[in-house]
PDB file of C-alpha atoms and ligand atoms in Angstrom:
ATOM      1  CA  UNK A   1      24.579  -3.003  13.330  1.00 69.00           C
ATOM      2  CA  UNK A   2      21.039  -4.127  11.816  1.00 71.00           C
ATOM      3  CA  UNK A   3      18.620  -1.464  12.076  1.00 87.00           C
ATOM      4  CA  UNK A   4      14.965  -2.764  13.530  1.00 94.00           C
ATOM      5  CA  UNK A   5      12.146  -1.858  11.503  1.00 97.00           C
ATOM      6  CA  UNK A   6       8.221  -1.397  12.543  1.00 98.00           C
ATOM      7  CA  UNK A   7       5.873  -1.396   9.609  1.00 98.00           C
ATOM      8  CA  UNK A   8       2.701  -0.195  10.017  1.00 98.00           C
ATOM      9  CA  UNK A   9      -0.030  -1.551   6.690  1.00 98.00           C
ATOM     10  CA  UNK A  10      -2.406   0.568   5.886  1.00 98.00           C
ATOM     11  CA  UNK A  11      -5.334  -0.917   3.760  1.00 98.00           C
ATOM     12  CA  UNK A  12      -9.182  -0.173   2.785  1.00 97.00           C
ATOM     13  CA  UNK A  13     -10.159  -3.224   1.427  1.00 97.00           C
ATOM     14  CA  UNK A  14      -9.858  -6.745   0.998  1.00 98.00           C
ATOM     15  CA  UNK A  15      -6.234  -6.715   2.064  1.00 98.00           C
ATOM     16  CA  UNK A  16      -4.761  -9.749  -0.363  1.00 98.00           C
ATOM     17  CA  UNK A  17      -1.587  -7.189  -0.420  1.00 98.00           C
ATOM     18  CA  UNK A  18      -1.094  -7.018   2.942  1.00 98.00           C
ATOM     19  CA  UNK A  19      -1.734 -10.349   3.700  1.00 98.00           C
ATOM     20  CA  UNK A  20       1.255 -11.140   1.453  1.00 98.00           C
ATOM     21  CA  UNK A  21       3.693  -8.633   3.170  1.00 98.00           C
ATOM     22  CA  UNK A  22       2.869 -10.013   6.398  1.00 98.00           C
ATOM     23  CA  UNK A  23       3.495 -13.752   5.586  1.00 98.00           C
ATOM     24  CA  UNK A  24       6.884 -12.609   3.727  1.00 98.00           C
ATOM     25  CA  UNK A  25       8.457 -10.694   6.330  1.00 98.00           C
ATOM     26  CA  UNK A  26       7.599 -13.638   8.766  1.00 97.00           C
ATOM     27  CA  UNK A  27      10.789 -15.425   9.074  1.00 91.00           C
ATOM     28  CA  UNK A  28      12.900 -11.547   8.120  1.00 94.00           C
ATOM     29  CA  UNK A  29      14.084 -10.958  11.850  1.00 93.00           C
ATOM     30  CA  UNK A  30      14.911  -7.091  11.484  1.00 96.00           C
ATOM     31  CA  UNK A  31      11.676  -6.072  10.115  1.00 97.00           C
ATOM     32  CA  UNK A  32       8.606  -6.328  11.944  1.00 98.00           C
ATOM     33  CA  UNK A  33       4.540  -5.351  10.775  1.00 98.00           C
ATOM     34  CA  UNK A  34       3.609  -4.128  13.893  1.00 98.00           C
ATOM     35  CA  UNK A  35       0.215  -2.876  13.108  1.00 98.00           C
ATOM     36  CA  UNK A  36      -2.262  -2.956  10.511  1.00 98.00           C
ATOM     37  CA  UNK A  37      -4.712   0.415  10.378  1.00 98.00           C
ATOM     38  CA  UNK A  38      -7.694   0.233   8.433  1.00 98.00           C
ATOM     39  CA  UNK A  39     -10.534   3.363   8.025  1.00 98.00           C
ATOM     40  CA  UNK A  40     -13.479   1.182   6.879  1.00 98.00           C
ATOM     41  CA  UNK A  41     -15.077  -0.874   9.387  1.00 96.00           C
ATOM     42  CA  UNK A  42     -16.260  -3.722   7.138  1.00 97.00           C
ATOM     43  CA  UNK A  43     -12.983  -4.222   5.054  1.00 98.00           C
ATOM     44  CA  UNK A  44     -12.234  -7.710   4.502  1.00 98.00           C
ATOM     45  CA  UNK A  45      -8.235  -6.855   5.946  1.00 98.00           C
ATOM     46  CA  UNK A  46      -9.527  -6.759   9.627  1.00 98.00           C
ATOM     47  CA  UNK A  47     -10.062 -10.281   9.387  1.00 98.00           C
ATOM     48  CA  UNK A  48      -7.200 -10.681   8.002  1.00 98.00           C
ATOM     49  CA  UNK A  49      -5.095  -8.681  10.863  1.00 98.00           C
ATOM     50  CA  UNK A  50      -7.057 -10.723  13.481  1.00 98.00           C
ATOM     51  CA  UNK A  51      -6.204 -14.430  11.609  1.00 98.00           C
ATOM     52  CA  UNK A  52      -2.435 -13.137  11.401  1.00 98.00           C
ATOM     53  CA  UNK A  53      -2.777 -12.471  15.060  1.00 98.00           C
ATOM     54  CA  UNK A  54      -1.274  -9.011  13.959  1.00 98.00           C
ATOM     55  CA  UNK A  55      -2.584  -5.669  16.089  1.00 98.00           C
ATOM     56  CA  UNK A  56      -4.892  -3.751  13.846  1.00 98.00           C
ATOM     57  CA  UNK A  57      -6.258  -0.573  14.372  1.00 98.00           C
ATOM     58  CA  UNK A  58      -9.997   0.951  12.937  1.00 98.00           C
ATOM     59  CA  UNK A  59      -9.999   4.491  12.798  1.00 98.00           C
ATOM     60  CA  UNK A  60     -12.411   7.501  11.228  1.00 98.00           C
ATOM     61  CA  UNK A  61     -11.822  10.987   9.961  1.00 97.00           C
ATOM     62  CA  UNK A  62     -11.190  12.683  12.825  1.00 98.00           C
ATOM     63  CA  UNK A  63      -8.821   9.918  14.043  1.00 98.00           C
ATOM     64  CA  UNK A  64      -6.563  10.439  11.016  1.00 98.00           C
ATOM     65  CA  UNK A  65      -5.854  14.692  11.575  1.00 97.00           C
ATOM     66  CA  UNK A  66      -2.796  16.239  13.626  1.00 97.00           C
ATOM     67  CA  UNK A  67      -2.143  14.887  17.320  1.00 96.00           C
ATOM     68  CA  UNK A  68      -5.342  12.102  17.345  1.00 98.00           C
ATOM     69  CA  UNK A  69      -5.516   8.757  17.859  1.00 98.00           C
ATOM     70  CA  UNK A  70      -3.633   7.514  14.655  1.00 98.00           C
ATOM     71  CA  UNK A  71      -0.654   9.656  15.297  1.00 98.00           C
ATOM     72  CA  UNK A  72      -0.788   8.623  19.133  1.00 98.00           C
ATOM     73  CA  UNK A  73      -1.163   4.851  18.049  1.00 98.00           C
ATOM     74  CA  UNK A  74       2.223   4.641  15.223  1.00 98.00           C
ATOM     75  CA  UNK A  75       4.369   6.474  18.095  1.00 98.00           C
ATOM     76  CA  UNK A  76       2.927   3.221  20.751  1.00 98.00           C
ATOM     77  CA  UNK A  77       3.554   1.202  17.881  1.00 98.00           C
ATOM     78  CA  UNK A  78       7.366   2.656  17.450  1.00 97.00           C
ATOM     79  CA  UNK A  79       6.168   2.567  13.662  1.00 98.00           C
ATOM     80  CA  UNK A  80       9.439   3.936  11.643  1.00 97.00           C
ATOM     81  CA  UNK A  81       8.100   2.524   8.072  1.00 98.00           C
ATOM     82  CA  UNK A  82       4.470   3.308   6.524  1.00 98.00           C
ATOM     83  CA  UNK A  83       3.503   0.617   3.874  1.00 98.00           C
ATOM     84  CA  UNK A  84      -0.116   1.644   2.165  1.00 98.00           C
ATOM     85  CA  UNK A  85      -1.918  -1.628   0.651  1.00 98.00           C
ATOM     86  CA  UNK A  86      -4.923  -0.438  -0.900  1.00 97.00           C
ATOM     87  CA  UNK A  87      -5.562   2.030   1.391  1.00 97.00           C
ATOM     88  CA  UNK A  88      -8.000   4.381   0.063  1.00 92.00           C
ATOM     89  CA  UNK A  89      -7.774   8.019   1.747  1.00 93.00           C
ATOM     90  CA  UNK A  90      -5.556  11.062   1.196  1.00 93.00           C
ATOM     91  CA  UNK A  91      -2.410  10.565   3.534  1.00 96.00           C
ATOM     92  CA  UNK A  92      -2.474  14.251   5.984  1.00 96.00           C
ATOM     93  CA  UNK A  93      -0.054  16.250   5.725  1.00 96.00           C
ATOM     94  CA  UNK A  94       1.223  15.678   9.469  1.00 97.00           C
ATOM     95  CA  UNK A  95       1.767  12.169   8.645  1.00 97.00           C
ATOM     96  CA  UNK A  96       3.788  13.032   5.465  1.00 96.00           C
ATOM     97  CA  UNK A  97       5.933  15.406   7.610  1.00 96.00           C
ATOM     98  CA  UNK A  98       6.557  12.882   9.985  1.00 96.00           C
ATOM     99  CA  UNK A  99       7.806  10.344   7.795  1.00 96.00           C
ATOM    100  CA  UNK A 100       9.377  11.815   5.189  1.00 93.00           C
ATOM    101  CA  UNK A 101      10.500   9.541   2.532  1.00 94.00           C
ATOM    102  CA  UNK A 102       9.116   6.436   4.728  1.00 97.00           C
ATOM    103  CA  UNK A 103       5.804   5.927   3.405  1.00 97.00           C
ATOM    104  CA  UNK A 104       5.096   3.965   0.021  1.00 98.00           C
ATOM    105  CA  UNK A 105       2.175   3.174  -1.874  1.00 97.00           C
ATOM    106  CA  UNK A 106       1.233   0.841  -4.439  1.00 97.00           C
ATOM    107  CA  UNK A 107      -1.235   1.381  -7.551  1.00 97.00           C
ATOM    108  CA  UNK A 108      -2.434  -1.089 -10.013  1.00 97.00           C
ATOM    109  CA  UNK A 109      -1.354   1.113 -13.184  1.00 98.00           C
ATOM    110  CA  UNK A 110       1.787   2.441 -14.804  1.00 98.00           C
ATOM    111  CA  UNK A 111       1.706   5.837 -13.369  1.00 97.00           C
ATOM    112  CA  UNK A 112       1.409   8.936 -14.147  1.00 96.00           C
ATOM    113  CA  UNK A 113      -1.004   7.706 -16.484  1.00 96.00           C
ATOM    114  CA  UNK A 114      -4.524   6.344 -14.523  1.00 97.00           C
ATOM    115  CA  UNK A 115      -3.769   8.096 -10.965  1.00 94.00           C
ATOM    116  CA  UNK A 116      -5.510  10.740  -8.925  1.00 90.00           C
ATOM    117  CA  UNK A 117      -8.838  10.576  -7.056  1.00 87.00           C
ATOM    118  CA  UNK A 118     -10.992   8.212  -7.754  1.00 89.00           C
ATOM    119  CA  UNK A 119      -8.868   5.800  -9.246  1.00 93.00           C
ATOM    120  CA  UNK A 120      -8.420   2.424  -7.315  1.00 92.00           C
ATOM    121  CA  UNK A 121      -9.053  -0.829  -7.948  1.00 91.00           C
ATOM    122  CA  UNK A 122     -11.201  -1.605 -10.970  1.00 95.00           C
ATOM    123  CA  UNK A 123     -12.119   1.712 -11.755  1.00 96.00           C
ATOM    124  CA  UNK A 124      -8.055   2.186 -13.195  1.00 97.00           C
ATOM    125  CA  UNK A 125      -8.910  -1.450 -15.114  1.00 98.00           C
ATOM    126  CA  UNK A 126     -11.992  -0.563 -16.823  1.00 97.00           C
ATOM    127  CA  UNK A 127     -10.388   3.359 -17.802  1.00 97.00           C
ATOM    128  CA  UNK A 128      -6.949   1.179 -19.014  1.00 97.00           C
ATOM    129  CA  UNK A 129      -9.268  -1.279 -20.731  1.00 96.00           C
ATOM    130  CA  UNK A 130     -11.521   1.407 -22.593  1.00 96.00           C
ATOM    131  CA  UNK A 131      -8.624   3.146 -23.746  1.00 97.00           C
ATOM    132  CA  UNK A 132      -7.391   0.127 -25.334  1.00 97.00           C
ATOM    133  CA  UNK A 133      -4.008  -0.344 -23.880  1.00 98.00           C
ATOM    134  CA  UNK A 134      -1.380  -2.889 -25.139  1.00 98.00           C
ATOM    135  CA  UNK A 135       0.024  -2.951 -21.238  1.00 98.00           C
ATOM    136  CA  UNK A 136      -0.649  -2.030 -17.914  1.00 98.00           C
ATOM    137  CA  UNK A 137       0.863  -2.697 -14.940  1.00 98.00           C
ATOM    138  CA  UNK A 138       2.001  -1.687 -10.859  1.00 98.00           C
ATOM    139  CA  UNK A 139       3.261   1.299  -9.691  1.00 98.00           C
ATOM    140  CA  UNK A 140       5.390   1.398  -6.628  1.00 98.00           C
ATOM    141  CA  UNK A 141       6.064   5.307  -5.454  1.00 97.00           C
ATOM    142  CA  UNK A 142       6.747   7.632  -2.402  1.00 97.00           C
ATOM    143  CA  UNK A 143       3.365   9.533  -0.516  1.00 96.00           C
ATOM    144  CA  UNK A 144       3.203  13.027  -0.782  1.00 89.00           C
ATOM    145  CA  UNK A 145       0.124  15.139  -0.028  1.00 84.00           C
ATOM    146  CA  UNK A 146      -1.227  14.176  -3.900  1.00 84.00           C
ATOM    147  CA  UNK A 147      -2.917  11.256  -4.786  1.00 81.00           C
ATOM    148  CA  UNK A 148      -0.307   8.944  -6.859  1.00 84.00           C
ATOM    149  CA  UNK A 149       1.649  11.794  -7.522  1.00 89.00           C
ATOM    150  CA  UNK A 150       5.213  11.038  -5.108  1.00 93.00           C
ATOM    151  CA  UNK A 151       8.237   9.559  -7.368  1.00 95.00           C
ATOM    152  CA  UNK A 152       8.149   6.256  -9.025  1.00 97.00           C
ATOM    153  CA  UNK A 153      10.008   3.416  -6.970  1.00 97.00           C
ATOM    154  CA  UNK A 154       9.265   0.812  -9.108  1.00 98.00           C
ATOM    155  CA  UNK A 155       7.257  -0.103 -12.333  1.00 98.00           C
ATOM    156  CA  UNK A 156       6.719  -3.790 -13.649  1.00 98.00           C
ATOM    157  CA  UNK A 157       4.360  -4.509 -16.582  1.00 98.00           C
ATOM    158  CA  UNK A 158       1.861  -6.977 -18.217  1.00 98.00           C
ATOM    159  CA  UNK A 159       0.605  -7.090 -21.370  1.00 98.00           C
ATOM    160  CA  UNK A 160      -3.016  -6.530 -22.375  1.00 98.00           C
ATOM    161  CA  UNK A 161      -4.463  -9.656 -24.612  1.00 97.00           C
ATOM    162  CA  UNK A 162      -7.439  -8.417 -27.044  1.00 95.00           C
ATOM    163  CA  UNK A 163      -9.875 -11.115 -24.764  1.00 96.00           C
ATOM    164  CA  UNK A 164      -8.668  -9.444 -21.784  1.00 97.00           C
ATOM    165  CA  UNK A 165     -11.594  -8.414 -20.004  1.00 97.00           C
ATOM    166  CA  UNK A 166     -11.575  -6.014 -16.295  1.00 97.00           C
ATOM    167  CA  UNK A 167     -11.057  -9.405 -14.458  1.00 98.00           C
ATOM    168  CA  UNK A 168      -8.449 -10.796 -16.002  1.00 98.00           C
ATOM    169  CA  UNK A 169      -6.698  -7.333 -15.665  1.00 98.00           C
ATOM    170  CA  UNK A 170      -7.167  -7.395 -12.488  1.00 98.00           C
ATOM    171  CA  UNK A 171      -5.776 -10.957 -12.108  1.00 98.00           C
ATOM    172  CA  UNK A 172      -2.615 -10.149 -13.110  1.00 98.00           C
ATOM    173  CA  UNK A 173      -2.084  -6.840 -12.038  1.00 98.00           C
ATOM    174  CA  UNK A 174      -2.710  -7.980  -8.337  1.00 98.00           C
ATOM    175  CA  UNK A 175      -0.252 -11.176  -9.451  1.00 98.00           C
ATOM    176  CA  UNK A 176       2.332  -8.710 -10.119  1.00 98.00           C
ATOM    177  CA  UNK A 177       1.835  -6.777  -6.799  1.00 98.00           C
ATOM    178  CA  UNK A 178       1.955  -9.840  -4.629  1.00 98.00           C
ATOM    179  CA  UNK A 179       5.374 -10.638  -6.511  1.00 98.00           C
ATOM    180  CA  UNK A 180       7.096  -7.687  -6.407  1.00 98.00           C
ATOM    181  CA  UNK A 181       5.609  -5.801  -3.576  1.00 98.00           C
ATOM    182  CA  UNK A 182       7.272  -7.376  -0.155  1.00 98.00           C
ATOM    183  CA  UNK A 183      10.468  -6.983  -2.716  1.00 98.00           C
ATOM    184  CA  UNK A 184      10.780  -4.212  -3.307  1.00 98.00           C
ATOM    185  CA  UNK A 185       9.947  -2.969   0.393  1.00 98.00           C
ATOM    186  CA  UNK A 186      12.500  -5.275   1.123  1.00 97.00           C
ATOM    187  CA  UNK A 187      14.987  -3.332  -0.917  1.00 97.00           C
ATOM    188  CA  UNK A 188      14.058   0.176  -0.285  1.00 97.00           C
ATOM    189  CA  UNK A 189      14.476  -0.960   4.086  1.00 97.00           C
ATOM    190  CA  UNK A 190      18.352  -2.079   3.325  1.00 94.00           C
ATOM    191  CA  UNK A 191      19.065   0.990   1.474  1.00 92.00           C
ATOM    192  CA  UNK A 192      17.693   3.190   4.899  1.00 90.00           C
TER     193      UNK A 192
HETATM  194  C1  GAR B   1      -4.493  -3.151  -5.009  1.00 90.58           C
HETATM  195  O1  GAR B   1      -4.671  -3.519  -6.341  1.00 90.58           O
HETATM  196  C2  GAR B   1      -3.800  -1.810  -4.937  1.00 90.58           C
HETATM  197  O2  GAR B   1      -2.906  -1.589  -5.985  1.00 90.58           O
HETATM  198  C3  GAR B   1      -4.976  -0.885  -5.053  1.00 90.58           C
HETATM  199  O3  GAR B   1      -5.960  -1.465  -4.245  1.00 90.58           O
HETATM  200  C4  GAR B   1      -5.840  -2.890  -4.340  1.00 90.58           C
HETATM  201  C5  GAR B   1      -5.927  -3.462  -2.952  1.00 90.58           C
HETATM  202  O4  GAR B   1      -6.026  -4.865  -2.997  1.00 90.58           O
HETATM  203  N1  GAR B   1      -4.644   0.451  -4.617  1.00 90.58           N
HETATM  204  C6  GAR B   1      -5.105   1.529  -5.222  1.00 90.58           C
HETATM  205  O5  GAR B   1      -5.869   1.486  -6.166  1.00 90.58           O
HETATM  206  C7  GAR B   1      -4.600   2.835  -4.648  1.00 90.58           C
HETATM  207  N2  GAR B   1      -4.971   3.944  -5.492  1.00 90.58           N
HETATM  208  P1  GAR B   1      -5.927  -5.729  -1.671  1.00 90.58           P
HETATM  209  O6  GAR B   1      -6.870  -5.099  -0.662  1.00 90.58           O
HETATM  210  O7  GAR B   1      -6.361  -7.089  -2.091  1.00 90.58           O
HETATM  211  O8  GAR B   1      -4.502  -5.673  -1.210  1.00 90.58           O
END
């Protein structure tokens, strides 16, 4: 039998990443995105999740803690999978209970190097660029209740040119991630 699976995005941001997962599980039958949730009101993703015609849902603080109207919304949602896509807060700890082993995140450097609080987006560039690394690259991992700390799904590089600048990292970093991401989702679901 093919299992059915509802993936819920979460993303802070822009939401290029997301985007991308939606428009490659399009024509995948078994696997749905049923939801995108997003915790800041002006991220670029929610008009994203509106021009995909997929269900979003904005949410604050108090939204996000035990038995509130996150938790209420993945169970409507029948969300079994928890993609995060640039999402930008601490997952709770309910959440991580709930799912265990069912929620990924991507980061835009090799961890464990250039993880923890405070580093997203260009902030892990610059830090990668100032320590004059050869390579960086994506991390794909599991969530637990640490910031980038859950075990390594997935690592794919790129090399760092001496006229590499914090855009051009950037660049291909989020090339890599738009390549390998909806993969290696892909992957993990047919192993469940
Ligand atoms: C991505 O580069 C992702 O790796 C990063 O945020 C960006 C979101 O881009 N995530 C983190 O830094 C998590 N610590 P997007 O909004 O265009 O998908």
């Amino acid at each position: 039998m093919i299992r059915k699976f509802n993936l819920a995005l979460f993303a802070s941001g822009s939401g290029t990443n997301a985007e991308n997962i939606v428009n490659y599980f399009a024509k995948i039958m078994n696997i749905n995105i049923s939801c995108i949730l997003c915790n800041k009101p002006d991220a670029y993703v929610v008009e994203r999740a509106k021009k995909l015609k997929i269900d979003y849902l904005l949410f604050n603080k108090q939204d996000f803690q035990k038995n509130a109207k996150v938790e209420s919304y993945l169970l409507e949602k029948n969300v079994n999978f928890i993609v995060l896509a640039g999402f930008l807060s601490l997952i709770p700890e309910w959440m991580i209970e709930k799912y265990p082993h069912r929620i990924i995140n991507i980061h835009p450097a090799l961890l464990p190097k250039y993880g923890g609080k405070g580093m997203y987006g260009n902030n892990v560039h610059k830090a990668v660029l100032e320590n004059k690394e050869k390579e960086t690259g994506i991390s794909i991992h599991y969530v637990n209740k640490n910031y980038d700390e859950g075990n390594v799904i997935f690592q794919a590089k790129t090399d760092i040119e001496l006229t590499d600048n914090v855009e051009s990292i950037a660049k291909k970093v989020q090339k890599l991630e738009h390549k390998y991401y909806p993969i290696v989702i892909d992957k993990i679901l047919l192993n469940l």
